[in-house]
Short mmCIF file of C-alpha atoms in Angstrom, two decimals:
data_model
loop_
_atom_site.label_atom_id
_atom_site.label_comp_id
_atom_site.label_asym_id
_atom_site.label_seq_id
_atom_site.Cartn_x
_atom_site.Cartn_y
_atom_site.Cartn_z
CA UNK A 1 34.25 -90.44 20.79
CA UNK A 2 37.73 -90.31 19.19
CA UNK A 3 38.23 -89.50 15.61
CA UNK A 4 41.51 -90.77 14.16
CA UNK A 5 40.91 -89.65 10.51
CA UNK A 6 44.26 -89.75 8.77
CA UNK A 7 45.03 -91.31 5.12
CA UNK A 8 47.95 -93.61 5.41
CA UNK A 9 51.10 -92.40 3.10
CA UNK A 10 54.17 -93.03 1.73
CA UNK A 11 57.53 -91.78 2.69
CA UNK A 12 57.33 -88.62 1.10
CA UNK A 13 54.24 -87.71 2.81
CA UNK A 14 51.68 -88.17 -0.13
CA UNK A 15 48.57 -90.90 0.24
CA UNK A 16 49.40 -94.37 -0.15
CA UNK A 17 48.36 -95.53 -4.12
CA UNK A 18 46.02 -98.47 -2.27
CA UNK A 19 43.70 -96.70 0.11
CA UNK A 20 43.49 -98.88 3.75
CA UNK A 21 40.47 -100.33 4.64
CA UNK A 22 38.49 -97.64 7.18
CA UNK A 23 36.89 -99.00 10.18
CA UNK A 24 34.77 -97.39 12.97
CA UNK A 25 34.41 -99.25 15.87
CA UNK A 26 30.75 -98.60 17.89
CA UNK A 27 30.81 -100.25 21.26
CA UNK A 28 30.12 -99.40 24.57
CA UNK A 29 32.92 -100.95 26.59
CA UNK A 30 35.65 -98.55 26.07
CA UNK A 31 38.11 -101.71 26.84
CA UNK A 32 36.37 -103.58 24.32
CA UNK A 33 37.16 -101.00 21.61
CA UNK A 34 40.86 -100.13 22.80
CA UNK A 35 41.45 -104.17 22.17
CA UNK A 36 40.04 -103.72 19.06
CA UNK A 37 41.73 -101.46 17.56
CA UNK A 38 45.34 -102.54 18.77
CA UNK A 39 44.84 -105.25 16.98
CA UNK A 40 43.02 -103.80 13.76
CA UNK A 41 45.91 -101.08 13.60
CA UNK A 42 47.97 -103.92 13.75
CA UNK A 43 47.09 -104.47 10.40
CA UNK A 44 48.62 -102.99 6.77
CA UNK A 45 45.28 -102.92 5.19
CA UNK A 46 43.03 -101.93 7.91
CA UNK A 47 43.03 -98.64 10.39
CA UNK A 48 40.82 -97.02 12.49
CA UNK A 49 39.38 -93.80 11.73
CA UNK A 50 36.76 -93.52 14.83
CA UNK A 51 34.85 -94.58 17.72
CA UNK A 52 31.98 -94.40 19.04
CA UNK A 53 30.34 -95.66 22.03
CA UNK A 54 26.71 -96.01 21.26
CA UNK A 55 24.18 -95.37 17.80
CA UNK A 56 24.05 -91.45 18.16
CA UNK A 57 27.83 -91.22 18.43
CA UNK A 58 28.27 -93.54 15.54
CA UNK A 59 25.92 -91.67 12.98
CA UNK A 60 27.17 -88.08 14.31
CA UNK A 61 30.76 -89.58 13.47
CA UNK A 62 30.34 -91.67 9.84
CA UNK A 63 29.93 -88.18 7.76
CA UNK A 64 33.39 -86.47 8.97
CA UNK A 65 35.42 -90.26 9.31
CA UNK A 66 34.24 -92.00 6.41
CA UNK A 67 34.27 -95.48 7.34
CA UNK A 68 34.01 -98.27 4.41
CA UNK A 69 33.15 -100.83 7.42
CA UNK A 70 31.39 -100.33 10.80
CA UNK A 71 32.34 -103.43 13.72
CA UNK A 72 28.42 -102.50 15.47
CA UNK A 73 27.53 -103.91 19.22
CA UNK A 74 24.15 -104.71 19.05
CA UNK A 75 23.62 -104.21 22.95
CA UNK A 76 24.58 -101.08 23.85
CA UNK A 77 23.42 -98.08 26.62
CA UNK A 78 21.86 -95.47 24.70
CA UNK A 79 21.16 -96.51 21.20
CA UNK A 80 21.41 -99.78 20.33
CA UNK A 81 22.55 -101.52 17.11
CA UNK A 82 19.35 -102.21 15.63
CA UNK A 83 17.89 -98.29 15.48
CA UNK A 84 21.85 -97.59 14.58
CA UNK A 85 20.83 -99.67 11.22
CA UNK A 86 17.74 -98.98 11.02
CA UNK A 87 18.97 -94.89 10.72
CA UNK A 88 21.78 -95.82 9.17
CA UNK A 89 20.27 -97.22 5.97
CA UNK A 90 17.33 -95.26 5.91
CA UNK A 91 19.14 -92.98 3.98
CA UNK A 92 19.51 -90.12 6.22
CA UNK A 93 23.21 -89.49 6.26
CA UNK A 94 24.95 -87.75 3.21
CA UNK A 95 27.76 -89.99 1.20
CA UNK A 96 27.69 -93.53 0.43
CA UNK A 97 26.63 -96.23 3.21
CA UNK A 98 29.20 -97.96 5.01
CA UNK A 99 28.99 -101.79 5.21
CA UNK A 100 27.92 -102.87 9.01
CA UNK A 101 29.27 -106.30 10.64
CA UNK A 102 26.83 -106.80 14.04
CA UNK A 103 28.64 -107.84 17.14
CA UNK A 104 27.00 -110.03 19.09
CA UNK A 105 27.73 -112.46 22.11
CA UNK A 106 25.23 -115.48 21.30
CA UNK A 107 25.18 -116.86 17.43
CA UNK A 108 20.86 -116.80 17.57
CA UNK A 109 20.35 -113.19 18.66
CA UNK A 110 17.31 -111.95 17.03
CA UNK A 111 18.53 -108.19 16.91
CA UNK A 112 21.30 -109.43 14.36
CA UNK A 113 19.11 -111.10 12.58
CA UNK A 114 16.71 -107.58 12.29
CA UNK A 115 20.23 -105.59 11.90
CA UNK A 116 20.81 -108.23 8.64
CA UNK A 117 17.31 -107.50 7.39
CA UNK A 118 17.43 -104.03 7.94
CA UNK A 119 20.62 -104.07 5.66
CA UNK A 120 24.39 -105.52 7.78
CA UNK A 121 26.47 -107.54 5.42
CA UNK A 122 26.90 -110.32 8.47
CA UNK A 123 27.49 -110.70 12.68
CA UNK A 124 30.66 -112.22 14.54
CA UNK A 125 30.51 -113.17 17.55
CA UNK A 126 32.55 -110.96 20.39
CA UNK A 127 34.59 -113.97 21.11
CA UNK A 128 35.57 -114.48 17.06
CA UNK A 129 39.54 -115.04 16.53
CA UNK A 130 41.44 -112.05 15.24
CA UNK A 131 42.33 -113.54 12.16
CA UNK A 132 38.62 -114.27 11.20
CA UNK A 133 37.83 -110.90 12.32
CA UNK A 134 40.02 -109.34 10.16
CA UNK A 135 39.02 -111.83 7.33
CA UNK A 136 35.49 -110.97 7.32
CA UNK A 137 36.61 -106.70 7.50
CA UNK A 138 38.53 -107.73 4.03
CA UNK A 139 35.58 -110.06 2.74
CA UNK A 140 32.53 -107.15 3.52
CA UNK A 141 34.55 -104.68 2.08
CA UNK A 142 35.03 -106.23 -1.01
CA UNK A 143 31.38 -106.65 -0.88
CA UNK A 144 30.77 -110.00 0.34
CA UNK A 145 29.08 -111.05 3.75
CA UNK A 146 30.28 -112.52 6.47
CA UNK A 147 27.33 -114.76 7.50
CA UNK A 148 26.90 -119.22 6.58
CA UNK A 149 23.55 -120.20 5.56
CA UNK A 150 22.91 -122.89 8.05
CA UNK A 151 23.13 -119.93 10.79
CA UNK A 152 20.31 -117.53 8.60
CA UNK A 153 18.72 -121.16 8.53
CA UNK A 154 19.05 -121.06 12.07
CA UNK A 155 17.93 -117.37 12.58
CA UNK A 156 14.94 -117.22 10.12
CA UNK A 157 14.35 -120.72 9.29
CA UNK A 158 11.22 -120.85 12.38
CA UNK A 159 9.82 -117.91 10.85
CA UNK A 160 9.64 -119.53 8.01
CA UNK A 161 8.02 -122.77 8.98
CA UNK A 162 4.77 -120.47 10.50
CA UNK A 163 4.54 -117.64 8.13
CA UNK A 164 5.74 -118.86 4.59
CA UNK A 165 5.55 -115.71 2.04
CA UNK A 166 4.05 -116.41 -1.80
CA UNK A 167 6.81 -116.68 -4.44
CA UNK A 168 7.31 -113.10 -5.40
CA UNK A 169 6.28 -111.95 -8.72
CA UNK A 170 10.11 -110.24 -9.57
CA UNK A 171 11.52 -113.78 -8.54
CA UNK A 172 9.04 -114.80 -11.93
CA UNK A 173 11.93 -112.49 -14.30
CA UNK A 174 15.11 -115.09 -13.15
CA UNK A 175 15.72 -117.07 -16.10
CA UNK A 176 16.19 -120.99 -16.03
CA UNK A 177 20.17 -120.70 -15.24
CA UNK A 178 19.73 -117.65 -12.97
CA UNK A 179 17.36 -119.75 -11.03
CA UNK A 180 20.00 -122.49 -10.48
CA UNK A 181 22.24 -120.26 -9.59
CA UNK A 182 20.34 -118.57 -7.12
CA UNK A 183 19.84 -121.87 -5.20
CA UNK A 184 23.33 -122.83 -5.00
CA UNK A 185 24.34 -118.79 -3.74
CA UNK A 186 20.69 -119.48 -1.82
CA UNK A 187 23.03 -122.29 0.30
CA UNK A 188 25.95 -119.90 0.38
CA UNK A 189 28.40 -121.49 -2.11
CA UNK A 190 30.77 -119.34 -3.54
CA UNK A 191 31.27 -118.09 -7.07
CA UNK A 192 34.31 -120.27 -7.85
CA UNK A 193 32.03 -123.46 -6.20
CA UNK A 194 29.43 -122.92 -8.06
CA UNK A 195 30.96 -122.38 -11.24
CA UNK A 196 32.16 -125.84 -10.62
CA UNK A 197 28.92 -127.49 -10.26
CA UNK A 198 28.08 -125.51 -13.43
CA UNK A 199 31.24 -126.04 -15.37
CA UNK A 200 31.46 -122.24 -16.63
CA UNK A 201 33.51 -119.61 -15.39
CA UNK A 202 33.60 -117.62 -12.08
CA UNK A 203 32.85 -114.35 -14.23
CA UNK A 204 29.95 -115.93 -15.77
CA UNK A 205 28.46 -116.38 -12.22
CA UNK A 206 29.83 -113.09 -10.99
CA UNK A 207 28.07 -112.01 -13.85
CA UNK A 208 24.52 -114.26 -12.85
CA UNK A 209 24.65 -112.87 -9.68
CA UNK A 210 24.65 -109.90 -10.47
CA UNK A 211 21.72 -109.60 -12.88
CA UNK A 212 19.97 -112.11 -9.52
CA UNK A 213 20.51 -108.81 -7.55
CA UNK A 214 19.57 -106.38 -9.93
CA UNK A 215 16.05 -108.00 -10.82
CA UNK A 216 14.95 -108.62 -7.01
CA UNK A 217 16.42 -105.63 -5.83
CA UNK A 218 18.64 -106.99 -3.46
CA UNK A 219 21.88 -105.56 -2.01
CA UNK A 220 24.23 -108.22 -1.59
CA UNK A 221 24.53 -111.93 -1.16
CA UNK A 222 23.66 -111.74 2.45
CA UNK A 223 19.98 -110.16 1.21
CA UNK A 224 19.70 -113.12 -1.32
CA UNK A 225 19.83 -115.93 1.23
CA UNK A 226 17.26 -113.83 3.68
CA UNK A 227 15.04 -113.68 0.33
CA UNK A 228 15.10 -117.32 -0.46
CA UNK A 229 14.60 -118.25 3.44
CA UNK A 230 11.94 -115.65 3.81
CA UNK A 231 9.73 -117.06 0.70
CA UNK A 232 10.62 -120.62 1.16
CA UNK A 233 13.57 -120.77 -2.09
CA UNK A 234 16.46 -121.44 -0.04
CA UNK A 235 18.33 -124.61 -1.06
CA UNK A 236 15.67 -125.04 -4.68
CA UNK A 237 18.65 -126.07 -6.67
CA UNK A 238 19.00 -129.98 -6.48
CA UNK A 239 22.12 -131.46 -6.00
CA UNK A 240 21.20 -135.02 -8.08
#
């Protein structure tokens, strides 16, 4: 496991005023992660503080490196990514939670889509382009996921169809315009689209959203769209 925990800085040796974006790579293909990192490093914003080559490496390593986002191979000797999350966000570790992308090779892999419920902003496929990849490190750390709807359609939408769930009683507290805006974030439409269906502001829907979290105790954006799959609410808002 290598640790490469340094703060970036300025000429005269002092920390850099805007912090880079920390990332711990967890993988078990050592030439995998070397790859990874060249280009990562390669980056102003981004730099890798660690990695780890399987779960128990990973968790032993986020306390001393810090991470703000974790690049996690689902398949991997030793343990995998799914009891990496499932540790991970039970709450075990001291210090905030890093956000998790999965890696995966194949787009319907049920362990990302159990890594997503247990609490990862998103998954990329191994193959994904540098410039996405580096895209969707930027996107989770400002606290957005990295996921479309059609694929947690594609991922959760069968469980759906056999085992609907009742509408939950905290979905009952949403009023009228939080419930319109839920189905349009539901579909995965952005703040600044759906302020445009709505003709009000992106800060009023930043603002929506965030009450939308805070009353079905949901985590992120990524969560919401699970929700509304998982109880049969994704897509409610009608586009006539």
């Amino acid at each position: 496991m290598t640790d490469t925990t340094d703060q970036p800085s300025d000429a005269a040796g002092q920390p850099a005023t805007t912090a880079a974006i920390r990332v711990l790579l967890v993988d078990d293909q050592a030439l995998f992660r070397a790859g990874l990192r060249v280009v990562l490093d390669a980056q102003d914003d981004i730099v890798v503080v660690g990695e780890a080559s399987d779960g128990t490496e990973a968790l032993a390593a986020i306390p001393s490196t810090r991470p703000d986002v974790v690049l996690l191979d689902m398949r991997m000797a030793g343990m995998d990514g799914v009891e990496t999350v499932r540790q991970l966000f039970s709450g075990a570790l001291p210090g905030p939670v890093p956000r998790v992308i999965v890696l995966t090779t194949f787009g319907l892999d049920p362990a990302a889509a159990t890594a997503i419920r247990l609490g990862a902003s998103g998954f990329l496929l191994k193959d994904t382009t540098p410039p996405f990849l580096f895209a969707a490190i930027r996107a989770v750390h400002e606290g957005s996921s990295v996921i479309a709807p059609n694929d947690l359609a594609q991922l959760f939408g069968a469980d759906v169809e056999r085992a609907p769930k009742p509408q939950p009683q905290e979905f009952q507290t949403l009023s009228d315009r939080e419930r319109i805006v839920f189905g349009w974030a539901s579909r995965g439409l952005s703040n600044a689209e759906i302020a445009a269906k709505e003709f009000v502001t992106e800060s009023t829907v930043k603002s929506q959203i965030s009450s939308i979290l805070g009353k079905l105790r949901l985590r992120d954006r990524v969560q919401l769209v699970v929700y509304a799959h998982d109880h049969g609410l994704a897509g409610a808002r009608d586009d006539g």
